[in-house]
Amino acid sequence: MVLLAFETSCDETSAAVVADGVVRSVVVSSQIRLHAEYGGVVPELATREHLRHLLPVARQTLEKAGVTIDTVTAVAATRGPGLPAALMSGYTAARAFAFVRGLPLLGIHHHEAHLYSPWITFDPPRRSDAEAGDRESGSPVASEAVLRADWESFEPNISLIVSGGHTLLVQVRGELDHRVLGGTLDDAAGECFDKTSKLLGLPYPGGPLLDRLAEEGRPEVFVFPRPMRNELNDDFSFSGLKTSVRTFLEKRPGLADDPQALRDVCAGVRAAIVDTLVTKTVRAARRLGLGVVTASGGVTCNRALRRELASACAREGLRLRLAAPGLCTDNAAMVGVLAERKLARGVMPDAPDLEVQPGWGLE
Ligand code: KG4
Ligand code: ZN
């Protein structure tokens, strides 16, 4: 199978070619700089950019993969959840292409794509996590690296999906068999990173920058609350943490202008978010008797989250699989890998009148 996949659910236009479990190429055109000016994603602008970049990104992906358009045998695109018109731009283009060529089209759930992304690995494995923390336009993967789906190693697991829009804890019982255990009751983890960064005067999206500043900060100087960390359920809540940072800063005007204090606040905020995520994920794995933990989504770029998950899992005797740094944020490689696996396992392609589903739940 030579599958062409698209991802346009939010502010990344991405295409990938996946063939027999190998990611032959993936290209991401990020709109971050454009939206930064407005302090958040502007849906109208996102759609315009997707429409503008989709075909050049697809062409570039095919070129990099060394395949021509007529060798493509299947098509996939994110069908939800996400911004309605952004989803439509990618899914409708994919559908039109599939229709003209008489190819199967499979719409993919965005979070399900994140959920299985930790099973896409570098071959041979890489030693360093040096790329973690940042995302850039272009190929999220160095051209000499081979990325492939590692379904042979698949094991039931507890999976943490942490992005700008969602925070979910999922029990993955088997391949393509999962149930949501819990999620955020208010803000997502990425949203909390972005909103607290904004309070600190950092540009959007603040998550990566806050992470970078926190590396030189002291997490014990300013300690922030860990909402719901000690509650014995699988839900999260991050809006209280954001409010507590706001109140903290209001009481200390000018604090964020002091570079070291800023770094310490960043470290304190990051520690609060990471501690909550790690504690609840590991606790769920233990409770359900699962030996493997996985994590994916944009916040999985976070250096402290990667480190803390690794040490907590080592302590508890759990194996950890993190999405590769270049595949944590939105990309079409994860869409293509999942779509190919589903088609190979007999999942029916989409009916021609199927529409995008902006509010699609994971179950
Ligand atoms: O998965 P993603 O690309 O898009 C959604 O589906 O939402 O995630 C984007 C989110 C943003 O909130 C961004 O601030 C956050 O991931 N993020 C980070 C880091 N890199 C990206 N948050 C904390 N630390 C990072 N290094
Ligand atoms: Zn995402």
Tab-separated table of C-alpha atoms and ligand atoms in Angstrom:
chain	number	residue	atom	x	y	z
A	1	MET	CA	0.000	0.000	0.000
A	2	VAL	CA	1.249	3.513	-0.774
A	3	LEU	CA	-0.840	5.832	1.350
A	4	LEU	CA	-0.993	9.626	1.141
A	5	ALA	CA	-2.155	11.197	4.408
A	6	PHE	CA	-3.217	14.726	5.377
A	7	GLU	CA	-3.532	16.496	8.715
A	8	THR	CA	-5.243	19.898	8.936
A	9	SER	CA	-7.180	19.818	12.207
A	10	CYS	CA	-5.690	22.977	13.701
A	11	ASP	CA	-2.692	25.104	12.758
A	12	GLU	CA	-0.388	22.642	11.017
A	13	THR	CA	-0.743	21.687	7.373
A	14	SER	CA	0.893	18.315	6.986
A	15	ALA	CA	1.131	15.495	4.475
A	16	ALA	CA	2.938	12.170	4.632
A	17	VAL	CA	3.557	9.142	2.490
A	18	VAL	CA	3.391	5.824	4.334
A	19	ALA	CA	4.151	2.546	2.598
A	20	ASP	CA	4.090	-0.853	4.285
A	21	GLY	CA	4.592	0.586	7.770
A	22	VAL	CA	7.411	2.903	6.754
A	23	VAL	CA	7.015	6.679	6.866
A	24	ARG	CA	8.589	7.463	3.506
A	25	SER	CA	8.232	11.210	4.050
A	26	VAL	CA	6.424	13.732	6.206
A	27	VAL	CA	6.211	17.484	5.717
A	28	VAL	CA	4.693	19.966	8.165
A	29	SER	CA	3.948	23.589	7.393
A	30	SER	CA	3.360	25.307	10.711
A	31	GLN	CA	1.251	28.459	11.017
A	32	ILE	CA	2.557	29.283	14.478
A	33	ARG	CA	4.233	32.557	13.495
A	34	LEU	CA	1.074	33.816	11.814
A	35	HIS	CA	-1.184	33.103	14.790
A	36	ALA	CA	1.396	34.368	17.294
A	37	GLU	CA	0.514	37.911	16.248
A	38	TYR	CA	-3.048	37.342	17.549
A	39	GLY	CA	-2.073	35.418	20.692
A	40	GLY	CA	-3.907	32.252	19.599
A	41	VAL	CA	-5.198	30.312	16.614
A	42	VAL	CA	-7.549	32.358	14.401
A	43	PRO	CA	-9.784	29.776	12.643
A	44	GLU	CA	-10.362	31.864	9.474
A	45	LEU	CA	-6.646	32.382	8.995
A	46	ALA	CA	-5.924	28.731	9.701
A	47	THR	CA	-8.300	27.642	6.928
A	48	ARG	CA	-6.846	30.130	4.463
A	49	GLU	CA	-3.350	28.864	5.185
A	50	HIS	CA	-4.373	25.212	4.871
A	51	LEU	CA	-5.910	25.927	1.465
A	52	ARG	CA	-2.815	27.804	0.409
A	53	HIS	CA	-0.294	25.205	1.563
A	54	LEU	CA	-2.012	21.860	1.159
A	55	LEU	CA	-1.031	21.140	-2.438
A	56	PRO	CA	2.569	22.413	-2.196
A	57	VAL	CA	2.995	20.352	0.985
A	58	ALA	CA	1.540	17.279	-0.748
A	59	ARG	CA	3.806	17.771	-3.755
A	60	GLN	CA	6.870	18.170	-1.537
A	61	THR	CA	5.940	15.033	0.419
A	62	LEU	CA	5.564	12.945	-2.733
A	63	GLU	CA	8.885	14.235	-4.047
A	64	LYS	CA	10.679	13.433	-0.815
A	65	ALA	CA	9.190	9.952	-0.759
A	66	GLY	CA	10.320	9.466	-4.342
A	67	VAL	CA	6.856	8.427	-5.496
A	68	THR	CA	4.571	9.883	-8.154
A	69	ILE	CA	0.946	10.703	-7.544
A	70	ASP	CA	-0.259	7.827	-9.707
A	71	THR	CA	1.465	5.223	-7.519
A	72	VAL	CA	-0.660	6.219	-4.503
A	73	THR	CA	-3.119	3.424	-3.643
A	74	ALA	CA	-4.942	4.826	-0.578
A	75	VAL	CA	-5.731	8.187	0.995
A	76	ALA	CA	-6.289	9.295	4.601
A	77	ALA	CA	-7.069	12.562	6.333
A	78	THR	CA	-7.939	13.751	9.809
A	79	ARG	CA	-11.763	13.876	10.026
A	80	GLY	CA	-12.043	15.271	13.561
A	81	PRO	CA	-11.962	16.609	16.161
A	82	GLY	CA	-10.665	20.074	15.326
A	83	LEU	CA	-11.570	23.400	13.768
A	84	PRO	CA	-14.481	22.719	11.371
A	85	ALA	CA	-13.254	24.576	8.289
A	86	ALA	CA	-9.645	23.508	8.855
A	87	LEU	CA	-10.721	19.858	8.950
A	88	MET	CA	-12.844	20.381	5.853
A	89	SER	CA	-9.949	21.773	3.849
A	90	GLY	CA	-7.824	18.627	4.292
A	91	TYR	CA	-10.564	16.027	4.346
A	92	THR	CA	-12.380	17.404	1.305
A	93	ALA	CA	-9.160	17.626	-0.719
A	94	ALA	CA	-8.355	14.015	0.233
A	95	ARG	CA	-11.877	12.926	-0.654
A	96	ALA	CA	-11.767	14.644	-4.059
A	97	PHE	CA	-8.431	13.023	-4.844
A	98	ALA	CA	-9.650	9.591	-3.737
A	99	PHE	CA	-12.849	10.007	-5.777
A	100	VAL	CA	-11.057	10.992	-8.984
A	101	ARG	CA	-8.601	8.110	-8.652
A	102	GLY	CA	-11.086	5.556	-7.382
A	103	LEU	CA	-9.020	5.002	-4.212
A	104	PRO	CA	-10.138	4.146	-0.675
A	105	LEU	CA	-10.285	7.119	1.703
A	106	LEU	CA	-10.146	6.701	5.468
A	107	GLY	CA	-10.931	9.589	7.828
A	108	ILE	CA	-8.910	9.393	11.032
A	109	HIS	CA	-9.660	10.539	14.570
A	110	HIS	CA	-6.972	13.048	15.530
A	111	HIS	CA	-6.500	11.746	19.067
A	112	GLU	CA	-6.458	8.153	17.937
A	113	ALA	CA	-3.588	9.129	15.637
A	114	HIS	CA	-1.743	10.686	18.610
A	115	LEU	CA	-2.602	7.625	20.729
A	116	TYR	CA	-0.726	5.205	18.473
A	117	SER	CA	2.077	7.617	17.513
A	118	PRO	CA	4.482	6.287	20.202
A	119	TRP	CA	4.599	3.067	18.163
A	120	ILE	CA	6.243	4.917	15.294
A	121	THR	CA	9.936	4.599	15.971
A	122	PHE	CA	13.286	5.391	14.488
A	123	ASP	CA	15.035	2.489	12.903
A	124	PRO	CA	17.712	2.067	14.197
A	125	PRO	CA	16.635	3.593	17.540
A	126	ARG	CA	18.038	6.998	18.386
A	127	ARG	CA	19.936	7.626	21.581
A	128	SER	CA	19.230	11.278	22.082
A	129	ASP	CA	16.146	13.292	22.814
A	130	ALA	CA	17.973	16.439	21.761
A	131	GLU	CA	15.193	17.674	19.489
A	132	ALA	CA	12.605	17.740	22.275
A	133	GLY	CA	11.137	21.047	23.235
A	134	ASP	CA	10.690	22.844	19.942
A	135	ARG	CA	8.805	22.507	16.754
A	136	GLU	CA	9.649	23.960	13.385
A	137	SER	CA	8.191	23.956	9.922
A	138	GLY	CA	9.560	21.524	7.374
A	139	SER	CA	10.204	17.877	7.927
A	140	PRO	CA	9.965	16.969	11.616
A	141	VAL	CA	12.340	14.111	10.950
A	142	ALA	CA	15.930	14.252	9.686
A	143	SER	CA	16.001	12.990	6.114
A	144	GLU	CA	18.446	10.155	6.797
A	145	ALA	CA	16.301	8.729	9.611
A	146	VAL	CA	13.964	5.829	8.910
A	147	LEU	CA	10.689	6.007	10.756
A	148	ARG	CA	8.545	2.935	10.857
A	149	ALA	CA	5.535	1.545	12.651
A	150	ASP	CA	6.695	-0.928	15.266
A	151	TRP	CA	3.495	-2.938	15.621
A	152	GLU	CA	5.492	-6.099	16.440
A	153	SER	CA	6.413	-4.592	19.814
A	154	PHE	CA	2.882	-3.439	20.561
A	155	GLU	CA	1.662	-4.120	24.092
A	156	PRO	CA	-1.402	-3.035	26.068
A	157	ASN	CA	-0.660	0.258	27.760
A	158	ILE	CA	-1.773	3.361	29.573
A	159	SER	CA	-1.543	6.320	27.286
A	160	LEU	CA	-1.350	9.998	28.109
A	161	ILE	CA	-2.410	12.325	25.296
A	162	VAL	CA	-1.442	15.913	26.075
A	163	SER	CA	-1.926	18.658	23.538
A	164	GLY	CA	-3.137	22.225	23.245
A	165	GLY	CA	-6.766	21.131	23.088
A	166	HIS	CA	-6.884	17.890	25.049
A	167	THR	CA	-5.582	15.995	28.034
A	168	LEU	CA	-6.688	12.377	28.018
A	169	LEU	CA	-5.753	9.259	29.901
A	170	VAL	CA	-6.554	6.189	27.837
A	171	GLN	CA	-6.351	2.475	28.474
A	172	VAL	CA	-5.195	0.743	25.291
A	173	ARG	CA	-6.266	-2.888	25.664
A	174	GLY	CA	-5.007	-3.980	22.276
A	175	GLU	CA	-4.261	-2.580	18.861
A	176	LEU	CA	-7.195	-0.355	17.854
A	177	ASP	CA	-8.972	-1.253	21.100
A	178	HIS	CA	-9.002	1.503	23.696
A	179	ARG	CA	-11.180	3.244	26.240
A	180	VAL	CA	-10.902	6.715	27.699
A	181	LEU	CA	-10.319	6.598	31.458
A	182	GLY	CA	-10.453	10.320	32.081
A	183	GLY	CA	-9.557	13.728	30.830
A	184	THR	CA	-9.422	17.356	31.757
A	185	LEU	CA	-12.500	18.921	33.267
A	186	ASP	CA	-11.476	22.381	32.039
A	187	ASP	CA	-8.211	23.549	30.416
A	188	ALA	CA	-5.912	21.122	28.618
A	189	ALA	CA	-2.292	20.807	29.800
A	190	GLY	CA	-0.992	22.587	26.685
A	191	GLU	CA	-3.573	25.312	27.132
A	192	CYS	CA	-2.380	25.773	30.721
A	193	PHE	CA	1.214	26.091	29.506
A	194	ASP	CA	0.113	28.612	26.868
A	195	LYS	CA	-2.140	30.658	29.173
A	196	THR	CA	0.348	30.889	32.035
A	197	SER	CA	3.066	31.849	29.533
A	198	LYS	CA	0.825	34.642	28.340
A	199	LEU	CA	0.444	35.870	31.945
A	200	LEU	CA	4.246	35.923	32.082
A	201	GLY	CA	4.379	38.043	28.933
A	202	LEU	CA	5.742	35.267	26.701
A	203	PRO	CA	4.671	35.047	23.048
A	204	TYR	CA	2.161	32.420	21.798
A	205	PRO	CA	2.399	29.472	21.966
A	206	GLY	CA	4.235	29.807	25.234
A	207	GLY	CA	4.625	26.084	26.021
A	208	PRO	CA	7.966	25.552	24.256
A	209	LEU	CA	9.443	28.849	25.493
A	210	LEU	CA	8.275	28.309	29.080
A	211	ASP	CA	9.898	24.880	28.888
A	212	ARG	CA	13.175	26.387	27.703
A	213	LEU	CA	13.206	29.063	30.439
A	214	ALA	CA	12.261	26.479	33.074
A	215	GLU	CA	15.417	24.521	32.250
A	216	GLU	CA	17.369	27.315	33.948
A	217	GLY	CA	14.892	27.894	36.750
A	218	ARG	CA	14.546	26.423	40.217
A	219	PRO	CA	11.242	24.583	40.658
A	220	GLU	CA	11.388	24.752	44.455
A	221	VAL	CA	11.464	28.580	44.679
A	222	PHE	CA	7.808	29.157	43.763
A	223	VAL	CA	5.573	26.179	44.387
A	224	PHE	CA	2.186	26.079	42.657
A	225	PRO	CA	-0.811	23.833	43.373
A	226	ARG	CA	-1.235	20.408	41.774
A	227	PRO	CA	-4.999	20.360	41.164
A	228	MET	CA	-6.616	16.904	41.448
A	229	ARG	CA	-3.256	15.175	41.698
A	230	ASN	CA	-4.225	13.328	44.846
A	231	GLU	CA	-7.765	12.474	43.787
A	232	LEU	CA	-8.088	8.792	43.016
A	233	ASN	CA	-9.660	9.211	39.585
A	234	ASP	CA	-8.261	9.688	36.077
A	235	ASP	CA	-9.403	13.273	35.542
A	236	PHE	CA	-7.409	16.473	35.440
A	237	SER	CA	-8.096	20.157	36.032
A	238	PHE	CA	-5.695	22.908	35.086
A	239	SER	CA	-7.712	26.116	35.196
A	240	GLY	CA	-7.137	26.520	38.967
A	241	LEU	CA	-3.392	26.406	38.426
A	242	LYS	CA	-3.642	29.146	35.811
A	243	THR	CA	-5.716	31.266	38.243
A	244	SER	CA	-3.229	30.711	41.018
A	245	VAL	CA	-0.384	31.899	38.749
A	246	ARG	CA	-2.439	34.981	37.886
A	247	THR	CA	-3.105	35.795	41.553
A	248	PHE	CA	0.545	35.127	42.413
A	249	LEU	CA	1.724	37.574	39.728
A	250	GLU	CA	-0.843	40.231	40.682
A	251	LYS	CA	0.591	40.226	44.193
A	252	ARG	CA	4.122	40.639	42.841
A	253	PRO	CA	4.026	43.261	40.109
A	254	GLY	CA	7.194	43.398	38.045
A	255	LEU	CA	8.376	39.950	39.173
A	256	ALA	CA	8.354	38.576	35.640
A	257	ASP	CA	10.701	41.408	34.561
A	258	ASP	CA	13.457	39.887	36.647
A	259	PRO	CA	15.006	37.216	34.381
A	260	GLN	CA	15.912	34.765	37.150
A	261	ALA	CA	12.523	35.132	38.864
A	262	LEU	CA	10.848	34.540	35.496
A	263	ARG	CA	12.830	31.343	35.007
A	264	ASP	CA	11.943	30.223	38.551
A	265	VAL	CA	8.224	30.843	37.979
A	266	CYS	CA	8.441	28.901	34.703
A	267	ALA	CA	10.133	26.027	36.515
A	268	GLY	CA	7.486	26.104	39.267
A	269	VAL	CA	4.581	26.074	36.798
A	270	ARG	CA	6.125	23.343	34.698
A	271	ALA	CA	6.799	21.204	37.768
A	272	ALA	CA	3.161	21.534	38.892
A	273	ILE	CA	1.786	20.456	35.498
A	274	VAL	CA	4.310	17.669	34.974
A	275	ASP	CA	3.982	16.310	38.518
A	276	THR	CA	0.198	16.036	38.117
A	277	LEU	CA	0.412	14.369	34.709
A	278	VAL	CA	3.094	11.890	35.758
A	279	THR	CA	1.519	10.973	39.108
A	280	LYS	CA	-1.898	10.227	37.610
A	281	THR	CA	-0.549	8.329	34.608
A	282	VAL	CA	1.681	6.053	36.661
A	283	ARG	CA	-1.062	5.514	39.234
A	284	ALA	CA	-3.499	4.413	36.516
A	285	ALA	CA	-0.945	1.974	35.085
A	286	ARG	CA	-0.384	0.468	38.497
A	287	ARG	CA	-4.095	0.255	39.288
A	288	LEU	CA	-4.887	-1.525	36.033
A	289	GLY	CA	-1.841	-3.784	36.212
A	290	LEU	CA	-0.385	-2.557	32.932
A	291	GLY	CA	3.373	-2.679	32.363
A	292	VAL	CA	3.673	-0.090	29.607
A	293	VAL	CA	3.112	3.671	29.573
A	294	THR	CA	2.972	5.764	26.399
A	295	ALA	CA	2.665	9.514	25.869
A	296	SER	CA	1.940	11.677	22.851
A	297	GLY	CA	0.698	15.105	21.748
A	298	GLY	CA	2.444	18.473	21.645
A	299	VAL	CA	3.123	18.699	25.396
A	300	THR	CA	5.115	15.452	25.141
A	301	CYS	CA	7.844	17.676	23.645
A	302	ASN	CA	8.249	19.041	27.152
A	303	ARG	CA	11.672	18.157	28.456
A	304	ALA	CA	10.629	17.802	32.097
A	305	LEU	CA	7.649	15.625	31.192
A	306	ARG	CA	9.905	13.282	29.217
A	307	ARG	CA	12.454	13.116	32.035
A	308	GLU	CA	9.929	12.733	34.868
A	309	LEU	CA	7.911	10.081	33.068
A	310	ALA	CA	11.148	8.197	32.411
A	311	SER	CA	12.260	8.264	36.033
A	312	ALA	CA	8.801	7.478	37.466
A	313	CYS	CA	8.419	4.541	35.092
A	314	ALA	CA	11.915	3.275	35.914
A	315	ARG	CA	11.062	3.487	39.630
A	316	GLU	CA	7.816	1.578	39.165
A	317	GLY	CA	9.231	-1.028	36.796
A	318	LEU	CA	7.124	0.217	33.883
A	319	ARG	CA	8.298	0.430	30.292
A	320	LEU	CA	7.858	3.827	28.651
A	321	ARG	CA	7.314	4.707	25.004
A	322	LEU	CA	7.224	8.386	24.177
A	323	ALA	CA	6.220	9.731	20.787
A	324	ALA	CA	9.369	10.754	18.900
A	325	PRO	CA	9.980	14.485	19.483
A	326	GLY	CA	9.299	15.343	15.837
A	327	LEU	CA	5.978	13.493	15.953
A	328	CYS	CA	4.550	14.882	19.219
A	329	THR	CA	2.983	17.923	17.611
A	330	ASP	CA	0.460	17.559	14.800
A	331	ASN	CA	1.702	15.698	11.762
A	332	ALA	CA	0.360	13.499	8.982
A	333	ALA	CA	2.779	10.605	9.615
A	334	MET	CA	0.716	9.438	12.604
A	335	VAL	CA	-2.461	9.773	10.532
A	336	GLY	CA	-0.982	7.735	7.688
A	337	VAL	CA	0.470	4.983	9.888
A	338	LEU	CA	-2.823	4.454	11.700
A	339	ALA	CA	-4.875	4.604	8.489
A	340	GLU	CA	-2.678	2.039	6.784
A	341	ARG	CA	-2.960	-0.321	9.750
A	342	LYS	CA	-6.737	0.077	9.860
A	343	LEU	CA	-7.172	-0.548	6.144
A	344	ALA	CA	-4.876	-3.571	6.346
A	345	ARG	CA	-7.001	-4.912	9.206
A	346	GLY	CA	-10.181	-4.592	7.204
A	347	VAL	CA	-11.623	-1.322	8.498
A	348	MET	CA	-14.024	-0.053	5.827
A	349	PRO	CA	-13.098	3.122	3.948
A	350	ASP	CA	-15.362	6.145	4.395
A	351	ALA	CA	-18.619	6.376	2.482
A	352	PRO	CA	-18.482	9.217	-0.097
A	353	ASP	CA	-21.062	11.331	1.762
A	354	LEU	CA	-19.270	11.220	5.127
A	355	GLU	CA	-18.484	14.648	6.573
A	356	VAL	CA	-15.885	15.969	8.993
A	357	GLN	CA	-16.721	15.656	12.687
A	358	PRO	CA	-15.328	18.662	14.599
A	359	GLY	CA	-16.603	17.420	17.992
A	360	TRP	CA	-15.751	13.736	17.521
A	361	GLY	CA	-15.129	11.989	20.869
A	362	LEU	CA	-12.460	9.302	21.098
A	363	GLU	CA	-14.976	6.540	21.803
B	1	KG4	O1	-0.567	18.316	19.581
B	1	KG4	P1	-0.401	19.778	19.282
B	1	KG4	O2	0.560	20.156	18.189
B	1	KG4	O3	-1.748	20.439	18.844
B	1	KG4	C1	-3.000	20.104	19.348
B	1	KG4	O4	-3.555	19.080	18.904
B	1	KG4	O5	-3.426	20.859	20.252
B	1	KG4	O6	-0.017	20.507	20.660
B	1	KG4	C2	0.252	21.880	20.758
B	1	KG4	C3	0.460	22.235	22.222
B	1	KG4	C4	0.549	23.723	22.496
B	1	KG4	O7	-0.277	24.034	23.601
B	1	KG4	C5	2.017	23.939	22.849
B	1	KG4	O8	2.258	25.005	23.724
B	1	KG4	C6	2.341	22.624	23.500
B	1	KG4	O9	1.689	21.664	22.696
B	1	KG4	N1	3.797	22.384	23.529
B	1	KG4	C7	4.508	22.365	24.670
B	1	KG4	C8	5.854	22.156	24.289
B	1	KG4	N2	5.900	22.044	22.929
B	1	KG4	C9	4.621	22.180	22.486
B	1	KG4	N3	4.136	22.518	25.943
B	1	KG4	C10	5.096	22.439	26.883
B	1	KG4	N4	6.400	22.251	26.606
B	1	KG4	C11	6.820	22.099	25.332
B	1	KG4	N5	8.105	21.902	25.070
B	2	ZN	ZN	-2.831	17.214	18.135
